[in-house]
CSV table of C-alpha atoms in Angstrom, one decimal:
chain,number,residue,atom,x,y,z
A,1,UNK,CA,-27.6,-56.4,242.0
A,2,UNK,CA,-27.6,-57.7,245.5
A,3,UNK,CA,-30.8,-58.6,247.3
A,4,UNK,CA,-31.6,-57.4,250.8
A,5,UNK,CA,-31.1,-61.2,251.4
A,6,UNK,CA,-27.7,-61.6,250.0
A,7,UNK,CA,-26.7,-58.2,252.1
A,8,UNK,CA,-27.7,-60.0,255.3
A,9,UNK,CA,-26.0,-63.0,255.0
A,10,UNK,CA,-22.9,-61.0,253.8
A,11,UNK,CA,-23.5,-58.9,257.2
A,12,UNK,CA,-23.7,-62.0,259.1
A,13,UNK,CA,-20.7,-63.4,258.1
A,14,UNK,CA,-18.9,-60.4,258.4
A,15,UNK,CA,-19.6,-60.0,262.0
A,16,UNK,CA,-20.1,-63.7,263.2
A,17,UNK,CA,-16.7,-64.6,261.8
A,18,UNK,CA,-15.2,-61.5,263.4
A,19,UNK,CA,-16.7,-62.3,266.6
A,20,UNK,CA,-15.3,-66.0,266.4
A,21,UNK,CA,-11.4,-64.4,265.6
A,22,UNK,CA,-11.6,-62.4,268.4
A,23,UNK,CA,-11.5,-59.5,266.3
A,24,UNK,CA,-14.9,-57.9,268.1
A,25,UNK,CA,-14.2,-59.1,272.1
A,26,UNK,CA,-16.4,-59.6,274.5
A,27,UNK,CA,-17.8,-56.6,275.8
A,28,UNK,CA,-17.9,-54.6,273.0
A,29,UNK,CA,-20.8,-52.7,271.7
A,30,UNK,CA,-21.9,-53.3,268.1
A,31,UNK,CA,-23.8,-50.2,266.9
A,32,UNK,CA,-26.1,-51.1,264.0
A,33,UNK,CA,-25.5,-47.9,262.6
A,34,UNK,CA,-21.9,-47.7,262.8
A,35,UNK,CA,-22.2,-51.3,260.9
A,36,UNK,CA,-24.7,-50.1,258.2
A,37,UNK,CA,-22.6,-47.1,257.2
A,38,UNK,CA,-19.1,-49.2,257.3
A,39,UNK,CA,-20.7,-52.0,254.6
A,40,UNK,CA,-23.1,-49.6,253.1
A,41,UNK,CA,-26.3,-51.3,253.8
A,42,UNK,CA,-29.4,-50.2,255.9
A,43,UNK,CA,-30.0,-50.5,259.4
A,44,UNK,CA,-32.6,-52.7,259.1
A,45,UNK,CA,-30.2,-55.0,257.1
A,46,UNK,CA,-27.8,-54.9,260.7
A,47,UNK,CA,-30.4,-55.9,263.0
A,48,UNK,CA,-31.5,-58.9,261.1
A,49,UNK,CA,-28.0,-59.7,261.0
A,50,UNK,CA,-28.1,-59.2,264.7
A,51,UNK,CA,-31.0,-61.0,265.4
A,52,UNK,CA,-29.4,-64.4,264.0
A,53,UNK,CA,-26.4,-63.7,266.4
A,54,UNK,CA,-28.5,-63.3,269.1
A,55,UNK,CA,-30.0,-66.3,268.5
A,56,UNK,CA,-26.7,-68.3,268.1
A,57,UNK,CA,-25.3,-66.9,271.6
A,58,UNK,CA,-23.1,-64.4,270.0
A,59,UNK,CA,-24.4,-61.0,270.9
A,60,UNK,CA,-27.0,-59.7,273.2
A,61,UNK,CA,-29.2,-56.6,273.5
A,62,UNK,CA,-28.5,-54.4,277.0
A,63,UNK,CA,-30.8,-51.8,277.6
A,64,UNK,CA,-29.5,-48.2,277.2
A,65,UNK,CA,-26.2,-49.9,276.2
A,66,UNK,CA,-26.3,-51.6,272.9
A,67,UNK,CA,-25.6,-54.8,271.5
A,68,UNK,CA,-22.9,-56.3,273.0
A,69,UNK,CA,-20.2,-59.1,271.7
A,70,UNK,CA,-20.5,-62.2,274.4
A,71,UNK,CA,-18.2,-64.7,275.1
A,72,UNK,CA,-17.4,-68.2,274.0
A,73,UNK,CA,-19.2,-69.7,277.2
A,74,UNK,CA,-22.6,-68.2,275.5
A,75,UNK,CA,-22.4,-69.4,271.9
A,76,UNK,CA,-24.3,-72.0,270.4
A,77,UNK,CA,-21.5,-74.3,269.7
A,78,UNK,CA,-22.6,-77.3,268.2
A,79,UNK,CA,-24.8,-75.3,265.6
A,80,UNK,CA,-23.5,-75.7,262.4
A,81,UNK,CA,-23.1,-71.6,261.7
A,82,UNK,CA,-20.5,-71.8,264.5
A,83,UNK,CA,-18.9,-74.5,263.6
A,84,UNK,CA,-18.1,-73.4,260.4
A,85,UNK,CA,-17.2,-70.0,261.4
A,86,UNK,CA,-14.8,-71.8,264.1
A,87,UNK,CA,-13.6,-73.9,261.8
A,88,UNK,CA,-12.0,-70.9,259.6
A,89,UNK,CA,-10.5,-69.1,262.9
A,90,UNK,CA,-7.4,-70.1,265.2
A,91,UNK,CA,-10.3,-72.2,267.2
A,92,UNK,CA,-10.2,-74.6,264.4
A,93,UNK,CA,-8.2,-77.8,266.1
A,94,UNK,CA,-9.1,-77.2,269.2
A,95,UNK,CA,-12.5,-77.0,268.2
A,96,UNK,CA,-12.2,-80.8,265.7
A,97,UNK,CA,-10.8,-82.3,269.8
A,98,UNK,CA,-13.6,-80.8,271.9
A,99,UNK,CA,-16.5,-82.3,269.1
A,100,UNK,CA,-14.5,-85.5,268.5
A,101,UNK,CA,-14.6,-86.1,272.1
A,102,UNK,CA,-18.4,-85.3,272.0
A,103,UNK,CA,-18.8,-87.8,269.1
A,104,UNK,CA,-17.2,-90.8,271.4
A,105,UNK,CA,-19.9,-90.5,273.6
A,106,UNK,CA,-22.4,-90.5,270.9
A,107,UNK,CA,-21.2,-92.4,267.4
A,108,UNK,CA,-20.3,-96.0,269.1
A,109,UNK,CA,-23.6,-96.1,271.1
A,110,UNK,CA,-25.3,-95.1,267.9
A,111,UNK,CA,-23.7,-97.9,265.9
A,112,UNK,CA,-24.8,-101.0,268.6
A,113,UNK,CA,-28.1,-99.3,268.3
A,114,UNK,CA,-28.2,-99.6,264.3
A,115,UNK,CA,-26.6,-102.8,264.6
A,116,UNK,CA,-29.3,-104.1,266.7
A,117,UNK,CA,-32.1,-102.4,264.5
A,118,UNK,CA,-31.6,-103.8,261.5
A,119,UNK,CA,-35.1,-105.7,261.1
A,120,UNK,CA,-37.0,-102.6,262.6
A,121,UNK,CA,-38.2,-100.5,260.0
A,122,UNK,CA,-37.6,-99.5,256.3
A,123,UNK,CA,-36.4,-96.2,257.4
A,124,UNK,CA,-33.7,-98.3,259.5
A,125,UNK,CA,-32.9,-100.9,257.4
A,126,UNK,CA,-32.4,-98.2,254.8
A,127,UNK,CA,-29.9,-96.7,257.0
A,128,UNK,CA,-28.3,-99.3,257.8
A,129,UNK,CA,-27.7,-100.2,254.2
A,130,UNK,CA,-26.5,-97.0,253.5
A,131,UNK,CA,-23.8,-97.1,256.1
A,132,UNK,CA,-21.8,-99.5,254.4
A,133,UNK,CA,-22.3,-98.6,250.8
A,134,UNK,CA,-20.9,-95.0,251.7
A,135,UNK,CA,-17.8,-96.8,253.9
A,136,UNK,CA,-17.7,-98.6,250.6
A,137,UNK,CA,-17.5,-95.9,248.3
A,138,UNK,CA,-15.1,-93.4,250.7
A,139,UNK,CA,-13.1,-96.8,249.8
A,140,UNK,CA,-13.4,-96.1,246.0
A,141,UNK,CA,-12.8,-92.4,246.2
A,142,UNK,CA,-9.5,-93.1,248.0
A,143,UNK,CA,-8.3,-95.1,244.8
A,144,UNK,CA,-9.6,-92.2,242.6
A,145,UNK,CA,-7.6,-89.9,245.0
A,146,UNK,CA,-10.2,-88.1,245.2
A,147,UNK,CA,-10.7,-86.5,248.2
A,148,UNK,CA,-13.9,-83.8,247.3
A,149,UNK,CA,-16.3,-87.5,246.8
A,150,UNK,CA,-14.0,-88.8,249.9
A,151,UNK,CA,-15.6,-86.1,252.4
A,152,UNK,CA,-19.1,-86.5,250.2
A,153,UNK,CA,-19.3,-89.9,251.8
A,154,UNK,CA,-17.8,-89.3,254.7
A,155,UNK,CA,-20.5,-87.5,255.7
A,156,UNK,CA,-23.5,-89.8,254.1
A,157,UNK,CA,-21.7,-92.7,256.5
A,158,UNK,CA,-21.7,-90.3,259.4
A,159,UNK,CA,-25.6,-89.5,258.7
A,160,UNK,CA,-26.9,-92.7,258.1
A,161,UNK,CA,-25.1,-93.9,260.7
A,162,UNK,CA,-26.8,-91.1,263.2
A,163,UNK,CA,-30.1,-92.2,261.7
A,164,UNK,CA,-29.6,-96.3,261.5
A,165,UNK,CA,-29.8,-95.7,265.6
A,166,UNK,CA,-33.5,-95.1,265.3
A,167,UNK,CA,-32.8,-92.3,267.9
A,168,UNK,CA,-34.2,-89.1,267.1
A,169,UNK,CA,-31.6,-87.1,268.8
A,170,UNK,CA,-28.6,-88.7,267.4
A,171,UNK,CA,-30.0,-88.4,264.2
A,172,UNK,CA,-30.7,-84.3,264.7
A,173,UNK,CA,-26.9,-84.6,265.9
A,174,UNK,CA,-25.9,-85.5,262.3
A,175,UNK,CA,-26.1,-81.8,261.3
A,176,UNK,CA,-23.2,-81.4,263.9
A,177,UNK,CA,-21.3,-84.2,262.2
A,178,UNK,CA,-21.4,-82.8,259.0
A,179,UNK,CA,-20.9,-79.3,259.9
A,180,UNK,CA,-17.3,-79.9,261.3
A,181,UNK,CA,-16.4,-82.5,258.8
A,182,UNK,CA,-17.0,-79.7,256.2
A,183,UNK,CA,-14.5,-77.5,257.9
A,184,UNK,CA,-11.9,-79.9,257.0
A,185,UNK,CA,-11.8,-78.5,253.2
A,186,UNK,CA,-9.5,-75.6,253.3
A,187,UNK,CA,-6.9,-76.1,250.9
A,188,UNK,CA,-4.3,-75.1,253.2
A,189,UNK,CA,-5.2,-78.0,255.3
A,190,UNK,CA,-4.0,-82.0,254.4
A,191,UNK,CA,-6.6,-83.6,257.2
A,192,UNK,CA,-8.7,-84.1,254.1
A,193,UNK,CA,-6.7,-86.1,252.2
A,194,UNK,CA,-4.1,-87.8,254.8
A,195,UNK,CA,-4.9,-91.2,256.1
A,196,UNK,CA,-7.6,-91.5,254.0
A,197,UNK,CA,-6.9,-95.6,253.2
A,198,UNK,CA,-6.9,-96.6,256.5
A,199,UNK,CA,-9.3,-94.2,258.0
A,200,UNK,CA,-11.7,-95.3,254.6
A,201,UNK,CA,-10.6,-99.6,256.3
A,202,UNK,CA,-12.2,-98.3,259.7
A,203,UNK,CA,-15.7,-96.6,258.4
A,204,UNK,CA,-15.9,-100.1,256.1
A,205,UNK,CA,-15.4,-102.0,259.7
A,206,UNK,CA,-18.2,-100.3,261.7
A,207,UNK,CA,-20.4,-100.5,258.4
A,208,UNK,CA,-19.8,-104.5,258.2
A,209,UNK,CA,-20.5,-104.4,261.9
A,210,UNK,CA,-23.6,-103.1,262.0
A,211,UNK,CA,-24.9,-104.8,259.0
A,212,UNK,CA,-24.3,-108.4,260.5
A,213,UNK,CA,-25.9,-106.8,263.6
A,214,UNK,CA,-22.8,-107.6,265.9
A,215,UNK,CA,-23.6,-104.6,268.5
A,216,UNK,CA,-20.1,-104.9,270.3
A,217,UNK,CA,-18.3,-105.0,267.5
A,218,UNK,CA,-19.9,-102.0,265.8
A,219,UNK,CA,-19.3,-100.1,268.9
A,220,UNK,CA,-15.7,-101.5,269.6
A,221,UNK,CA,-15.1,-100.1,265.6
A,222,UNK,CA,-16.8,-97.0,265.9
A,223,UNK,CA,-14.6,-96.5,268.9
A,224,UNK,CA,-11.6,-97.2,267.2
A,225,UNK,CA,-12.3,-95.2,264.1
A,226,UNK,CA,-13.3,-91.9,266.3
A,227,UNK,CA,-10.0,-92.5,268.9
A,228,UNK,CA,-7.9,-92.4,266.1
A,229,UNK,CA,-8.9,-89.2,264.4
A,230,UNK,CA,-8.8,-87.3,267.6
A,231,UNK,CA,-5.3,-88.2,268.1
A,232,UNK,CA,-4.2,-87.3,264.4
A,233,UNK,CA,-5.7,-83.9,264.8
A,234,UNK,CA,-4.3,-83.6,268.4
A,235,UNK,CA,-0.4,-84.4,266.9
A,236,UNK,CA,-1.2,-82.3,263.7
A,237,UNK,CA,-2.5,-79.1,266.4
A,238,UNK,CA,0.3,-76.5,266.8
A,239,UNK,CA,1.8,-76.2,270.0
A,240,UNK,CA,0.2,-73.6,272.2
C-alpha cells in the first residue's frame, strides 16, 4: 500500500520532471484537481506536491488564476531536486557546462584554502586527510573498473574538499557538487566511466597539493582537473 508520503513524492516527480522537459510550459495552469483525478490521489496530496515546487521556483500561485508553470529564469537551480531532474531532461549537458563553470570559481579557491588550513582544526585536518585518501581510492576503483565506487569517491573528494576550506559556504555548496555528479549514472551515458585513469591522476594531484599545504599548486590542480571536464562534456554535447 502506498503512504500519503510515497504518493507525494511520486506527484512531485511527476510534475517537477515534466516541468524541467518542457512538457508543462511556462504559463500554463496546473489545476490540482485535474492532477489528483489524472494519478488518482487526493487534492490535498497535489498541493503539497505544489508547495515543494513553489518553493524550488517552479510554479507559482496567481490569484483567481491558478498555479502556473514558470520559467527557467525562476527555478532554484543549483538545488539538488533540480539538478537531478535536469540531469534526466535534454538540459542535461548544458546543464554539467553552466555548474562546471560555476565550480571554477569555487573548487580551486577552496583547495588553496584547505591547503593553507591544514594545522587549523580537527574538523579541517580531517578533511584534508580525506581529500587524498578518496583521490586515492577513485585510483583503486579505476583498476577494479569499477565505476559505481569510482563516482562514491568522487564525490567524498569533492565534499571534503568543500569542507577542508573551512568556509561555510563552500562547504553547503558540496550538496551541489554531489547532486550533478550523481546525474552522471544513467546507463546510457559513458561520462561515468571514460577518462576515469587520468581524471582519477588529477583528483590524486590536488589531494597531494593540499596535504603538503602548497596553496598555488592546489589551486593550479584543481584548475586543471575542473578545465578539463568541462571541455570533455562540451565535445561529448550534441550539436545544437
Amino acid at each position: 500500500m502506498t503512504t500519503a508520503r510515497g504518493l507525494h513524492a511520486q506527484v512531485l516527480e511527476t510534475l517537477g520532471q515534466q516541468i524541467v522537459d518542457g512538457l508543462l510550459r511556462p504559463g500554463t495552469v496546473v489545476r490540482p484537481e485535474a492532477v489528483a483525478e489524472e494519478y488518482g490521489v487526493s487534492r490535498s496530496v497535489v498541493r503539497e506536491a505544489l508547495r515543494v515546487l513553489q518553493s524550488l521556483g517552479l510554479v507559482e500561485p496567481r490569484q483567481r488564476v491558478g498555479t502556473l508553470v514558470r520559467p527557467a529564469s525562476s527555478w532554484e537551480l543549483l538545488a539538488p531536486t533540480v539538478i537531478r531532474w535536469r540531469g534526466a531532461s535534454p538540459a542535461y549537458f548544458a546543464q554539467q557546462r553552466e555548474l562546471l563553470e560555476l565550480r571554477l570559481g569555487v573548487e580551486p579557491v577552496a583547495a588553496a584554502l584547505a591547503a593553507t588550513n591544514t594545522t587549523t582544526t580537527a574538523d579541517t585536518i580531517d578533511s584534508t586527510a580525506a581529500v587524498l585518501a578518496a583521490a586515492t581510492d577513485m585510483a583503486a576503483a579505476c583498476d577494479r573498473d569499477d565505476s559505481r565506487a569510482y563516482l562514491e569517491a568522487d564525490v567524498r573528494f569533492h565534499r571534503a574538499l568543500l569542507a577542508a576550506s573551512g568556509n561555510a559556504v563552500f562547504a553547503h555548496f558540496a550538496g551541489t557538487v554531489e547532486a550533478l555528479l550523481r546525474t552522471r549514472t544513467s546507463e546510457s551515458r559513458d561520462t561515468i566511466t571514460r577518462w576515469t585513469h587520468d581524471a582519477a591522476a588529477r583528483h590524486v594531484a590536488v589531494g597531494r597539493a593540499v596535504a603538503a599545504g602548497d596553496a598555488d599548486a592546489a589551486s593550479a590542480a584543481a584548475t586543471a582537473l575542473l578545465r578539463v571536464t568541462r571541455d570533455e562534456f562540451i565535445a561529448e554535447a550534441p550539436a545544437p
